[in-house]
Every structure is written in C-alpha cells, then in structure tokens.
Coordinates of C-alpha atoms in Angstrom, one line a residue:
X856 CA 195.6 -101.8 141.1
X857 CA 195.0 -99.4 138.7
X858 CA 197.1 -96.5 137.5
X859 CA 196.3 -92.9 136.8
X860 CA 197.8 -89.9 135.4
X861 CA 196.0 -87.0 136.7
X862 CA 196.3 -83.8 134.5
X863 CA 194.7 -80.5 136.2
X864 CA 196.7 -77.1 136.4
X865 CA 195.0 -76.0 139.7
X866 CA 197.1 -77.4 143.0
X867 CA 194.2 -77.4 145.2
X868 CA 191.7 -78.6 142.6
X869 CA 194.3 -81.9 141.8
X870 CA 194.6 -82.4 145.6
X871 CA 191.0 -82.6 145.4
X872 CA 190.9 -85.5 143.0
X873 CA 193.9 -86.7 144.2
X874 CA 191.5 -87.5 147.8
X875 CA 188.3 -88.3 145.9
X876 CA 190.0 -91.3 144.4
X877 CA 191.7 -92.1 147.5
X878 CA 188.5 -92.1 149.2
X879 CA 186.1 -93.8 146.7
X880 CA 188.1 -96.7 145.1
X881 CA 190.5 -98.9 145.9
X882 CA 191.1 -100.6 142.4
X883 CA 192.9 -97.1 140.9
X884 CA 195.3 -95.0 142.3
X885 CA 196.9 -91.7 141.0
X886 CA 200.3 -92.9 139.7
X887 CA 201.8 -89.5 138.2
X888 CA 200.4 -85.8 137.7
X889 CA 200.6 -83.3 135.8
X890 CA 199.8 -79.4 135.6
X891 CA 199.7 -79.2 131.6
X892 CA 199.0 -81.0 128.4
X893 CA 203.0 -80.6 127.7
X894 CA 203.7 -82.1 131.1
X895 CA 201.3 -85.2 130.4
X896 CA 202.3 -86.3 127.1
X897 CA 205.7 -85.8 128.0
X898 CA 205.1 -88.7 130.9
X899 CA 203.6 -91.1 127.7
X900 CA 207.3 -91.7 127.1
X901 CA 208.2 -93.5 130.2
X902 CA 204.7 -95.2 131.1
X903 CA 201.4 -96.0 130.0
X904 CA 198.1 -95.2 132.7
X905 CA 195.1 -97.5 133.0
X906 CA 193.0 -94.3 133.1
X907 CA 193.9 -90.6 132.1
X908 CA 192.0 -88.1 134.0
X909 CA 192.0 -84.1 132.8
X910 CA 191.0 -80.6 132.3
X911 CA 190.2 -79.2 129.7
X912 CA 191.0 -75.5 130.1
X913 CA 195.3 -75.4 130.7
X914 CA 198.1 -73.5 130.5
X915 CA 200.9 -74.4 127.4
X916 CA 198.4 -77.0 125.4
X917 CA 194.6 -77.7 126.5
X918 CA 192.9 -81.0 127.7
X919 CA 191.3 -81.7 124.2
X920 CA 195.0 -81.3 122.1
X921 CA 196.1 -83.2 124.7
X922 CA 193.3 -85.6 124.7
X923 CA 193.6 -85.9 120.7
X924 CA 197.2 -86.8 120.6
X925 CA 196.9 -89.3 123.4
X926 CA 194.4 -91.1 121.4
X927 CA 196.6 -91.0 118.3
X928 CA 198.5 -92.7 120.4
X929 CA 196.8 -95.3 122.6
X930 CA 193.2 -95.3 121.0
X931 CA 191.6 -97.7 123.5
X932 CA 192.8 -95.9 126.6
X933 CA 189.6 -94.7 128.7
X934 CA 189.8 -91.0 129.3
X935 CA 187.8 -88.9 131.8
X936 CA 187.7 -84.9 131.1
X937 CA 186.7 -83.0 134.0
X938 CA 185.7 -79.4 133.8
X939 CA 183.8 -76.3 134.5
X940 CA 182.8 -75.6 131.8
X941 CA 179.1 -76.6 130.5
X942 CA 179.5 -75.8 126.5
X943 CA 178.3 -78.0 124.7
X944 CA 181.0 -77.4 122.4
X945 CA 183.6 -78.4 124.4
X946 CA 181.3 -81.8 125.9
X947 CA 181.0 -82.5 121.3
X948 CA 184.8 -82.2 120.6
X949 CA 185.5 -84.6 123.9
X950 CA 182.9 -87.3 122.3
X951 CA 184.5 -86.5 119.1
X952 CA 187.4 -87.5 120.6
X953 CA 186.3 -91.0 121.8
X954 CA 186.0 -89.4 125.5
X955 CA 184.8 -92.4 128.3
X956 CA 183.2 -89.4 130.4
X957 CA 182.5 -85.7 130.6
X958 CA 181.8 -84.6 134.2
X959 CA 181.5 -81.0 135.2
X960 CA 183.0 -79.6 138.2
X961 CA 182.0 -79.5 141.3
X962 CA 182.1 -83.0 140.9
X963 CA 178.8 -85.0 142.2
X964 CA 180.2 -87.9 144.7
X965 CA 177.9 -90.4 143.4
X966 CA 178.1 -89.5 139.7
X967 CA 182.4 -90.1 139.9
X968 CA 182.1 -93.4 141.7
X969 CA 179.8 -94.7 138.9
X970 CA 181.6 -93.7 136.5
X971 CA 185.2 -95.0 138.2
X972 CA 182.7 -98.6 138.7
X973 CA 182.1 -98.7 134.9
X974 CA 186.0 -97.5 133.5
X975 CA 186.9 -100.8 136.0
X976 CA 184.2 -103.2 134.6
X977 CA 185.3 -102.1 130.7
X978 CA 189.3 -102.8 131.5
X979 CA 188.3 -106.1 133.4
X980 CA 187.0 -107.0 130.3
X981 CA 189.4 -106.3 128.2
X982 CA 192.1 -108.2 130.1
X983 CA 189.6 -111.0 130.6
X984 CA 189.7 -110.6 134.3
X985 CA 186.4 -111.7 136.2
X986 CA 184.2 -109.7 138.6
X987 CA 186.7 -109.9 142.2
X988 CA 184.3 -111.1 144.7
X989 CA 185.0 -110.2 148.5
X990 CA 188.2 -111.7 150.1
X991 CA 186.3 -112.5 153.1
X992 CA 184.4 -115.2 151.2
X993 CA 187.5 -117.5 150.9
X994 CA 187.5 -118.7 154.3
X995 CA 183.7 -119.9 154.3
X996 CA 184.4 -121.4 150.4
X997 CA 187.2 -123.4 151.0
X998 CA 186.0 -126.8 150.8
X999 CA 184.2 -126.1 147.7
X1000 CA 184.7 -127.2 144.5
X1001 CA 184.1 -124.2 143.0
X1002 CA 185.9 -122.2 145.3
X1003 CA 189.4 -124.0 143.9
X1004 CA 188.6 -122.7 140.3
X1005 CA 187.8 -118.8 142.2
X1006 CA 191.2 -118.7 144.2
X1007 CA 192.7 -119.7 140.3
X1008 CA 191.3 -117.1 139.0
X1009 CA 192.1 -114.7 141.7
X1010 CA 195.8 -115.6 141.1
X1011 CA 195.5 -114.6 137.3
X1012 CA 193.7 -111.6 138.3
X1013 CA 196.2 -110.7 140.8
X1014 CA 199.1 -110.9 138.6
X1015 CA 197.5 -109.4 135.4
X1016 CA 196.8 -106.2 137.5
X1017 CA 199.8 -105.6 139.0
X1018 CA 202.3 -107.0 136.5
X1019 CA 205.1 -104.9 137.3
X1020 CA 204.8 -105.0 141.1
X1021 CA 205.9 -107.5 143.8
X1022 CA 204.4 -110.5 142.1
X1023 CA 206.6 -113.2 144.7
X1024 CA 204.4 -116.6 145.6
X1025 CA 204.4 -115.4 149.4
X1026 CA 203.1 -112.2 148.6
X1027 CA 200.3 -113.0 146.1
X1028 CA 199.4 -116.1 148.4
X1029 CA 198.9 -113.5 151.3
X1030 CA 196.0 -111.8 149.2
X1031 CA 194.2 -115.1 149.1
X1032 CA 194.6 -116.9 152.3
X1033 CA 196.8 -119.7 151.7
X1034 CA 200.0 -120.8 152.6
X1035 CA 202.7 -120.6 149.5
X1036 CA 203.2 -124.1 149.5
X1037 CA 199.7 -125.1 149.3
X1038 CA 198.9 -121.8 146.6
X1039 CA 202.4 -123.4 144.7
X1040 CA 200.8 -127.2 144.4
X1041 CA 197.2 -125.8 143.6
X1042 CA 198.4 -123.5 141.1
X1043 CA 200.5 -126.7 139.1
X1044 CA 197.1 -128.9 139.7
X1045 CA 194.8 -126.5 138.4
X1046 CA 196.6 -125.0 135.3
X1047 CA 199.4 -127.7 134.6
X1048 CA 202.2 -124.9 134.8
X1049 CA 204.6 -123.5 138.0
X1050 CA 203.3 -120.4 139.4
X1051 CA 206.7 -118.7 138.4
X1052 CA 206.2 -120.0 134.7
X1053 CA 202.7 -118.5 134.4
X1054 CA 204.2 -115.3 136.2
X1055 CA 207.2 -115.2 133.3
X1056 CA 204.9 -115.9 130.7
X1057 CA 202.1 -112.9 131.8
X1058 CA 205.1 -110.0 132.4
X1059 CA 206.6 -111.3 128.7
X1060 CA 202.7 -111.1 126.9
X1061 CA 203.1 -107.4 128.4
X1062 CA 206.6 -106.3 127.1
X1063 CA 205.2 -107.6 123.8
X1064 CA 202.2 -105.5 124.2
X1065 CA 204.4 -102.4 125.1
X1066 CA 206.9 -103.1 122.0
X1067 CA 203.8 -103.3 120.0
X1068 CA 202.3 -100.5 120.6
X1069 CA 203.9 -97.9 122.1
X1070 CA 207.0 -95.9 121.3
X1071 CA 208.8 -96.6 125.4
X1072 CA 212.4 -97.1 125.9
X1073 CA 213.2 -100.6 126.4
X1074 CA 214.7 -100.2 129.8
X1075 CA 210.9 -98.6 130.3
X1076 CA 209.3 -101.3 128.6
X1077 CA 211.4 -104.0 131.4
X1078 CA 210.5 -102.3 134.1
X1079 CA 206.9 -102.0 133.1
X1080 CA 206.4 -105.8 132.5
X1081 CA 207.8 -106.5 136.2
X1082 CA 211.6 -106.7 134.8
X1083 CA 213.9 -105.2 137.2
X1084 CA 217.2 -105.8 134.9
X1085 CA 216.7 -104.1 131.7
X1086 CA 219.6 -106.3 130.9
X1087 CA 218.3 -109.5 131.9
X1088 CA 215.2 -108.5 130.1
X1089 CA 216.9 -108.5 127.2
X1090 CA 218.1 -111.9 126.9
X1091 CA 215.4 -113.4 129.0
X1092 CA 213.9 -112.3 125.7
X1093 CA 215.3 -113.3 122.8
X1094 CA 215.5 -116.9 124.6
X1095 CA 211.6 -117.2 124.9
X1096 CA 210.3 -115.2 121.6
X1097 CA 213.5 -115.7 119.4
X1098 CA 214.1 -111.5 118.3
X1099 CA 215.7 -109.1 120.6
X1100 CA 213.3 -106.4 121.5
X1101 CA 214.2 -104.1 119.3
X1102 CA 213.8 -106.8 116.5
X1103 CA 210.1 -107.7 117.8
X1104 CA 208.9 -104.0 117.6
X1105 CA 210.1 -103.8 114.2
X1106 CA 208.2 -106.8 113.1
X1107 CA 204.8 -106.2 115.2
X1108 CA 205.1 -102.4 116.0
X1109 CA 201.0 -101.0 115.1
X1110 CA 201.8 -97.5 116.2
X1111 CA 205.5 -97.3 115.9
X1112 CA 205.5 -94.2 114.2
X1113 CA 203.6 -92.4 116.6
X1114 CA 205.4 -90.6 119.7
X1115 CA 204.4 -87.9 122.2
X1116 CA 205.0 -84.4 121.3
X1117 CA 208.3 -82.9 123.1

C-alpha cells in the first residue's frame, strides 16, 4: 500500500480527505499529517511518502514553498495541491513546480479517483510492478501455466509495496491463496532464489535507495527498508555491499547536501 502525507491546516477539511481516500482507494493510505508547510518538511526527516497531498494557502510557510523545497529534495515524488483557490497564478507556479495535479476544492468524486488511478499507474511503473489483477482470479487460474508466472509476480509486487511491513512467507502467501510450503517451493522454482533471499535482497536495494537519496537517519533508513534492528541493519550491511552505511552514502549520496528546512 501506498503512503501519504497529507498537509491541509483546516481539521475538518483534512478529516475530509482523510475519508475520501479511505473511501475511494485501497492502494494509498494517509500515513502522517500535517497542518503546515513547517510541520511537513519537518516529517521529510524521518520518512519518505509515495504521494504528498496539500494546500496551498497555510499558516507559517505556504503549499508552494513547501512544494518547492520538497522537490529540491525528492524531484520525482508525485504531488497533488488541492485548493480553493482558482488563480491561475497559483495553478502556473504549481506546474512550474513539476505539480502531478491541481484540483480545486470542493473536490469532484470522480475527478480525485482518476487522478489517485493515474499517480498509482505512474509509481507502478517506476518500480516495475505490473497492473494487480483481481485476487479472486487465482482460484479459477490455478492450473494454468500462466497463472504460475502471475502469482510470481504478485509476490514481487507484494513485497516491493510494502517493504517495510510484515513481509513473513505465511503472511504474503495468505494474499495469494497458497499454502507457505507450496508459495516457498514455487517461489525457488520460478526465480532460482529462497523467498527469504529475494525478501533480503529487495529491503537492502531500498536502504541503498534511502542512503542515496535522501538525507534520513540511519536508524530511519533500517526501519524503512523493513529492518527492525538498526543494529543488525548495520552489519547485515556491510556483509552484503562491503561499506557501512554511512560509507555507501558518501560514495553514492545524489542529494546529500540537501535536507528539509528546520
């Protein structure tokens, strides 16, 4: 699933959202909030959204400062403003800004699902995840050829999305209908590695990813990547890449020298 940080300075308006998204997706879900600009850079430190949705007009530092500095900082992050207020101006600076979408409050229903259905379909693609087809299809695929190859690539889709959630082969072979034993021996048959090794492999691509480009404490970077021991991060670590952490975002850091504003 999906994370969002939701930025609005109006209680009732943020509730709002909050049940919009609740209601009309089930691939995001609001993962922090915030009532200012200040508050939502300040969360950049400790985690990194799929999706940052705000307003533009804020107490202590607007949605477009905000929306600039964010994109200083992570320039391919999709980023919805939201506001009630129809200048043009303001709907120029937010392309300006690289801005997914501009919708105007009152929100229309349809307009926000179609616009949550496209963000999805762009991330997808960039974590070269396929189109999820219905779980109910599993049952009537089974003793297809093909459908070996979809449950595969359900797996991968499973764990890329929620890399630093509960990622255990019972779990995971609960979302596609199969017994852990037989999801285990597929998984070796199909892609030639353990199901625990592929896991491993995925939540250390993301640390590296999060040393690279963002500025997060290690002990944030661990738990993002589905490490619950920062400690055992650590040397899990330098055993499979051969630097420490801190060595690694030296070396590969792109954005290193940018940070949120206190």
């Amino acid at each position: 699933m999906y994370k969002i940080l939701l930025v609005e300075d109006e209680l009732i308006i943020r509730q709002g959202l909050r049940e919009l998204i609740r209601q009309t997706t089930s691939d995001f879900q609001v993962c922090g909030e915030a009532d200012n600009g200040k508050q939502a850079l300040a969360y950049f430190k400790s985690d990194v959204p799929d999706l940052l949705i705000t307003d533009i007009r804020m107490r202590e530092m607007d949605g477009l400062e905000m929306v600039k500095k964010v994109k200083e900082m992570y320039p391919e992050l999709p980023i919805v403003i939201i506001s009630g207020y129809g200048e043009f101006q303001y709907a120029q600076k937010a392309i300006e800004f690289g801005v997914f979408s501009y919708l105007l409050k009152p929100i229309e229903r349809h307009e926000f699902v179609s616009t949550m259905r496209k963000i999805k379909l762009v991330i997808d693609q960039k974590r070269g995840l396929p189109t999820p087809a219905p779980s109910d299809t599993h049952a009537s695929e089974r003793d297809s050829g093909n459908d070996t190859r979809k449950i595969i690539r359900d797996v991968k889709a499973i764990v890329k999305m929620q890399i630093d959630g509960d990622l255990r082969l019972q779990t995971v072979a609960d979302r596609v209908n199969l017994s852990s034993a037989y999801l285990s021996q597929l998984f070796k048959t199909e892609t030639g590695v353990n199901y625990s090794e592929y896991v491993s492999e995925a939540r250390m691509d993301r640390a590296k990813w999060l040393l690279a480009n963002t500025r997060l404490k290690i002990y944030d970077v661990a738990r993002l990547s589905g490490h619950q021991s920062p400690k055992h991060f650590m040397l899990a670590f330098k055993q499979q890449v051969g630097l420490t952490a801190g060595d690694y975002r030296d070396q590969h850091g792109k954005k290193a020298d940018t940070e949120p504003a206190d």
